[in-house]
Short mmCIF file of C-alpha atoms in Angstrom, two decimals:
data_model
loop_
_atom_site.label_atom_id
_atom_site.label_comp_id
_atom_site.label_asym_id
_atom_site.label_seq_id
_atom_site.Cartn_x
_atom_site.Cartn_y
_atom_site.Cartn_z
CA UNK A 9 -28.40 -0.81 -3.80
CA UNK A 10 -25.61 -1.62 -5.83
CA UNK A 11 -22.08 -1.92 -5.43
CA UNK A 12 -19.22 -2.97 -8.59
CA UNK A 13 -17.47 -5.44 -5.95
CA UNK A 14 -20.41 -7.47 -4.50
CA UNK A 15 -19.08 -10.84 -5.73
CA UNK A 16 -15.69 -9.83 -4.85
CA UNK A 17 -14.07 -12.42 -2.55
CA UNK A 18 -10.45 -13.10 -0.69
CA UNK A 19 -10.09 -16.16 -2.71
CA UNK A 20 -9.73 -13.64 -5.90
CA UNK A 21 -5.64 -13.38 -4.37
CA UNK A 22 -4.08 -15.64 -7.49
CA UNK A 23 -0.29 -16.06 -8.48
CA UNK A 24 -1.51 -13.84 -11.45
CA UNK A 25 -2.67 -11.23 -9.23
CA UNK A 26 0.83 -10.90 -7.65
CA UNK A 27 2.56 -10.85 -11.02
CA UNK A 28 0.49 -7.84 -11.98
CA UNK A 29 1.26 -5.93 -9.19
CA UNK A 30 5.09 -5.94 -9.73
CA UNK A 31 4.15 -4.07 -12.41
CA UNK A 32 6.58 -1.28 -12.69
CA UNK A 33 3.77 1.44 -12.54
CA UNK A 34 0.26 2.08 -11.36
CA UNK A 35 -0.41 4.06 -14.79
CA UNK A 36 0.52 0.93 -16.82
CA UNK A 37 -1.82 -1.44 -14.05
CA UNK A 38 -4.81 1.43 -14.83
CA UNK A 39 -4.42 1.57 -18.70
CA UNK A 40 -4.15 -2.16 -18.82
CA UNK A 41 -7.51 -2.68 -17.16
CA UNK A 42 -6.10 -4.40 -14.16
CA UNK A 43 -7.64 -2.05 -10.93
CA UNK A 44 -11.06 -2.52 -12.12
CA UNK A 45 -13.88 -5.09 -10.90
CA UNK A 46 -12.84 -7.99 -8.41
CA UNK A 47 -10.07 -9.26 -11.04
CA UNK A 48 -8.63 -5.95 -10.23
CA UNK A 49 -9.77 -6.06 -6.55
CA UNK A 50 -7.05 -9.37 -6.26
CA UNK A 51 -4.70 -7.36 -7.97
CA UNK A 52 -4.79 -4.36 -5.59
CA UNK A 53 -4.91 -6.63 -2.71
CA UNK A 54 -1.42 -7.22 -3.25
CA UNK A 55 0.08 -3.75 -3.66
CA UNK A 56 1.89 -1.90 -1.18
CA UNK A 57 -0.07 1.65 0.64
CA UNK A 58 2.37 3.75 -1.27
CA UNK A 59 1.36 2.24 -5.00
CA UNK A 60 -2.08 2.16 -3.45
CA UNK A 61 -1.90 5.89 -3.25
CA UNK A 62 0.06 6.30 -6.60
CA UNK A 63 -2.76 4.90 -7.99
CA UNK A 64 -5.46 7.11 -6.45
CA UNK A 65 -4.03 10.30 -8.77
CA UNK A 66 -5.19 8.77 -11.21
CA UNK A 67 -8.93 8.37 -10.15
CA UNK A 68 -11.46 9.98 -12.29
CA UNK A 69 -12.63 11.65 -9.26
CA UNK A 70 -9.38 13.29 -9.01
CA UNK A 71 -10.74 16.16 -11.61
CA UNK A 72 -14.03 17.08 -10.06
CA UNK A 73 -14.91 19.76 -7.20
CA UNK A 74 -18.00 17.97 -6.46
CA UNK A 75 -16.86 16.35 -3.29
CA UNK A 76 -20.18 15.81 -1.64
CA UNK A 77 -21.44 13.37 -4.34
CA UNK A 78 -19.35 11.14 -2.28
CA UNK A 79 -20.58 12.10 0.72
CA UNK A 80 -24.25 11.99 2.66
CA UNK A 81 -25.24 15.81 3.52
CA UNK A 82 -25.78 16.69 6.78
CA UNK A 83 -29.92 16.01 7.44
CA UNK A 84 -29.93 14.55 3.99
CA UNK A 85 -32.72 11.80 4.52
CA UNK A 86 -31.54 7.96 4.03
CA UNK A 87 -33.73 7.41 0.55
CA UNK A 88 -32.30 10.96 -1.52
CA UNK A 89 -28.70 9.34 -0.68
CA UNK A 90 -28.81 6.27 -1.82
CA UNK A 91 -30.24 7.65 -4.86
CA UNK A 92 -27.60 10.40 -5.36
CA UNK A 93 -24.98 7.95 -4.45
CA UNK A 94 -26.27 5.42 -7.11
CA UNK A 95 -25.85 8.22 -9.60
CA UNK A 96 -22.63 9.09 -8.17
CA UNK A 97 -21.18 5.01 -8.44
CA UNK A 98 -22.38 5.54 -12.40
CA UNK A 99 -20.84 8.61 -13.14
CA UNK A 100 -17.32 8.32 -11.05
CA UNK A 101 -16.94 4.61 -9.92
CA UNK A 102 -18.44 2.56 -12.93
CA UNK A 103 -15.95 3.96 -15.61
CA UNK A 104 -13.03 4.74 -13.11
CA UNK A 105 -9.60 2.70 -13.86
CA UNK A 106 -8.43 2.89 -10.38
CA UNK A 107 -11.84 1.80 -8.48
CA UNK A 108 -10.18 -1.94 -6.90
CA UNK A 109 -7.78 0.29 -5.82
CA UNK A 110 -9.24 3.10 -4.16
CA UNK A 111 -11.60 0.63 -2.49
CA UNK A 112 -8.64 -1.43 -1.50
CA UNK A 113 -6.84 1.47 0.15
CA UNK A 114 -10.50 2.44 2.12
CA UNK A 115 -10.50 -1.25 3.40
CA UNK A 116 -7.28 -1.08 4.87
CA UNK A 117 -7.40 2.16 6.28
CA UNK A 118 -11.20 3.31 6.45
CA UNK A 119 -12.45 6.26 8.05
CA UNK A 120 -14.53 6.91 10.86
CA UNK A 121 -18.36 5.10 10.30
CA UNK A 122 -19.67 8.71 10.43
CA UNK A 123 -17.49 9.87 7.94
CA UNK A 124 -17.56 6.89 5.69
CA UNK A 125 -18.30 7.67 1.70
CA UNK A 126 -18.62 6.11 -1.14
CA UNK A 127 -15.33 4.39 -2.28
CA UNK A 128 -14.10 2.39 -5.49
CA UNK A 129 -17.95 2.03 -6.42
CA UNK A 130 -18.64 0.32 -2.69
CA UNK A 131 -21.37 1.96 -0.60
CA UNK A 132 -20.45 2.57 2.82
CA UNK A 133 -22.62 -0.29 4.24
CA UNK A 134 -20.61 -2.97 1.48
CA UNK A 135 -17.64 -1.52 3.02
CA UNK A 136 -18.14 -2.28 6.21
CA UNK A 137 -18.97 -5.75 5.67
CA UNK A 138 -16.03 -6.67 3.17
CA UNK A 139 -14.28 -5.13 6.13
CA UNK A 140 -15.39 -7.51 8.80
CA UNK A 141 -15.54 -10.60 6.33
CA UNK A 142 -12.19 -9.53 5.08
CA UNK A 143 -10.16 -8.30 8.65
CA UNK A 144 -7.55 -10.80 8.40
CA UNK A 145 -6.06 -10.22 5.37
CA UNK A 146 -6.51 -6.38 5.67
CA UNK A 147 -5.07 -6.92 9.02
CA UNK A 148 -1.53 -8.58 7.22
CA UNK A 149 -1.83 -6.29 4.03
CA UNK A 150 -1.54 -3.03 7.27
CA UNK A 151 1.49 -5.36 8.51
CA UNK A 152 3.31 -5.29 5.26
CA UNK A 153 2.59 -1.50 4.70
CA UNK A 154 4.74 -0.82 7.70
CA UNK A 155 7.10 -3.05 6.78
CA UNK A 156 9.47 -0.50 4.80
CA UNK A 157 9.95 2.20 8.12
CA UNK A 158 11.10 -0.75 10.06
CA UNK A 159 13.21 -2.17 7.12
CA UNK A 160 14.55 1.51 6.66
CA UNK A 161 15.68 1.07 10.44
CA UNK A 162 17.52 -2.12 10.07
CA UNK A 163 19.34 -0.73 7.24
CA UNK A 164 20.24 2.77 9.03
CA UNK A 165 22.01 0.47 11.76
CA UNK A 166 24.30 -2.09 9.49
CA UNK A 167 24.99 1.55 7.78
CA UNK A 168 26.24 3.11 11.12
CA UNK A 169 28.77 0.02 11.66
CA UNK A 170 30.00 0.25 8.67
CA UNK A 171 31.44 3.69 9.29
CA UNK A 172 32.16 3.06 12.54
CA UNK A 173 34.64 0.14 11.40
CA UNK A 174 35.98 2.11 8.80
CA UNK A 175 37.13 4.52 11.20
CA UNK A 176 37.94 2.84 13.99
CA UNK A 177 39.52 -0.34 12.32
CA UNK A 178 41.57 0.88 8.83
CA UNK A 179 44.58 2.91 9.15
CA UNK A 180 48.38 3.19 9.65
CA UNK A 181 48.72 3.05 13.08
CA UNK A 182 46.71 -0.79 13.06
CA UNK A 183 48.88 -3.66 12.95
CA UNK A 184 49.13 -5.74 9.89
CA UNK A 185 47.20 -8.74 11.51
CA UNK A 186 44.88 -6.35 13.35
CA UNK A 187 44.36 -4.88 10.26
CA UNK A 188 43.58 -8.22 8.21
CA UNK A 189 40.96 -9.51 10.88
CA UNK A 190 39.48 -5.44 10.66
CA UNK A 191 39.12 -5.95 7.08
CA UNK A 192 37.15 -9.05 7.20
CA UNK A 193 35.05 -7.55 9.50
CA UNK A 194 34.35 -4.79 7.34
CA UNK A 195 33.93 -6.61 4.66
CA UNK A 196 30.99 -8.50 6.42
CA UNK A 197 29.04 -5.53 7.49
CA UNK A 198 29.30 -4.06 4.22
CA UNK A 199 27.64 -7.36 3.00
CA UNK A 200 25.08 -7.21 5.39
CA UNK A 201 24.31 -3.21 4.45
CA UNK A 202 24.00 -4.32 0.52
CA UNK A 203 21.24 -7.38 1.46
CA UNK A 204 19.17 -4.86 3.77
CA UNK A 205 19.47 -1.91 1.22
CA UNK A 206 18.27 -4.63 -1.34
CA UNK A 207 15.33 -5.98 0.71
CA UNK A 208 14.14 -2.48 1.48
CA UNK A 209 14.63 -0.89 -2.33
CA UNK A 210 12.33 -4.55 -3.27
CA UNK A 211 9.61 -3.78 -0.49
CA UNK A 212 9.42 -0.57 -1.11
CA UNK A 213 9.34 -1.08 -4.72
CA UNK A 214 6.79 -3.22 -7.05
CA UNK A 215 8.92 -5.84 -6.09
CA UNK A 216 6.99 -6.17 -2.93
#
């Protein structure tokens, strides 16, 4: 039984790794060689769910109807799977540009045991076990994924006060000293809108 990320490991997660993934596309990660083998598994590691699943469109799988090869058949006995799933690993997995990827995504977000299948050249048994040795980082990587709806919350409220200052506090009827104190105020909240648009545009980004 073979899978293409046996010797991958956490300690794979290098400064160079991160770089890579601020790259400004998944395309230009794939056709540099980077989301392949564990070199590429560190590199995945550090992208974001969405660039994740940018990156699964462009999966070599993506072109065939022949779901099952992924999958065990119903009453298909143990030994004719794992040898159709070898086959499968060659023909999809081996050459795919997007495999540390695609397995990445599955470790973060795997399916149901029964309805496991062969991901990123991993067999479902390898998948489960880089799972368990691997929970706490998948566990923070999960974390960061959700990161942008909350950030996208923090920056709908800062938005909200800035309208509501502009207009409640600005206009003729406010007195000039009113109207100076209103205006710092205002200017403050705007601030505060521009540095939580710019933290959400840079996680949601490659910036991550």
């Amino acid at each position: 039984m073979t899978s293409m990320t046996a010797d991958f490991t956490p300690e794979g997660t290098t400064e160079i790794s991160r770089v890579l993934a601020d790259t400004p596309s998944a395309a230009e990660l794939a056709d540099g060689g980077y989301l392949t083998g564990p070199e590429g598994q560190a590199v995945a590691s550090q992208m974001r769910e969405s660039q994740l699943r940018e990156a699964l469109l462009l999966g070599r799988c993506g072109g065939t109807n022949d779901v099952n090869a992924f999958y065990q058949l119903n009453e298909e006995p143990a030994e004719e799977w794992m040898t159709r799933r070898e086959l499968t690993i060659a023909q999809y997995c081996a050459p795919c540009p997007i495999a540390a990827a695609c397995l990445e995504l599955a470790l973060r977000y795997p399916e149901h045991p029964r309805d496991l299948a062969v991901r990123g050249g991993t067999t479902e048994e390898m998948q489960l076990t880089l799972s368990k040795a691997d929970h706490e980082r998948l566990a923070k990587a999960c974390a960061l994924d959700a990161r942008p709806a909350e950030q996208r919350v923090e920056r709908l409220r800062p938005a909200r006060e800035v309208k509501r200052l502009t207009q409640s506090h600005i206009g003729l009827s406010v007195k000039p000293d009113v109207l100076k104190t209103n205006h710092t105020e205002l200017k403050a909240a705007v601030a505060h809108h521009e540095r939580l648009q710019g933290e959400y545009r840079r996680v949601t980004g490659w910036a991550a």
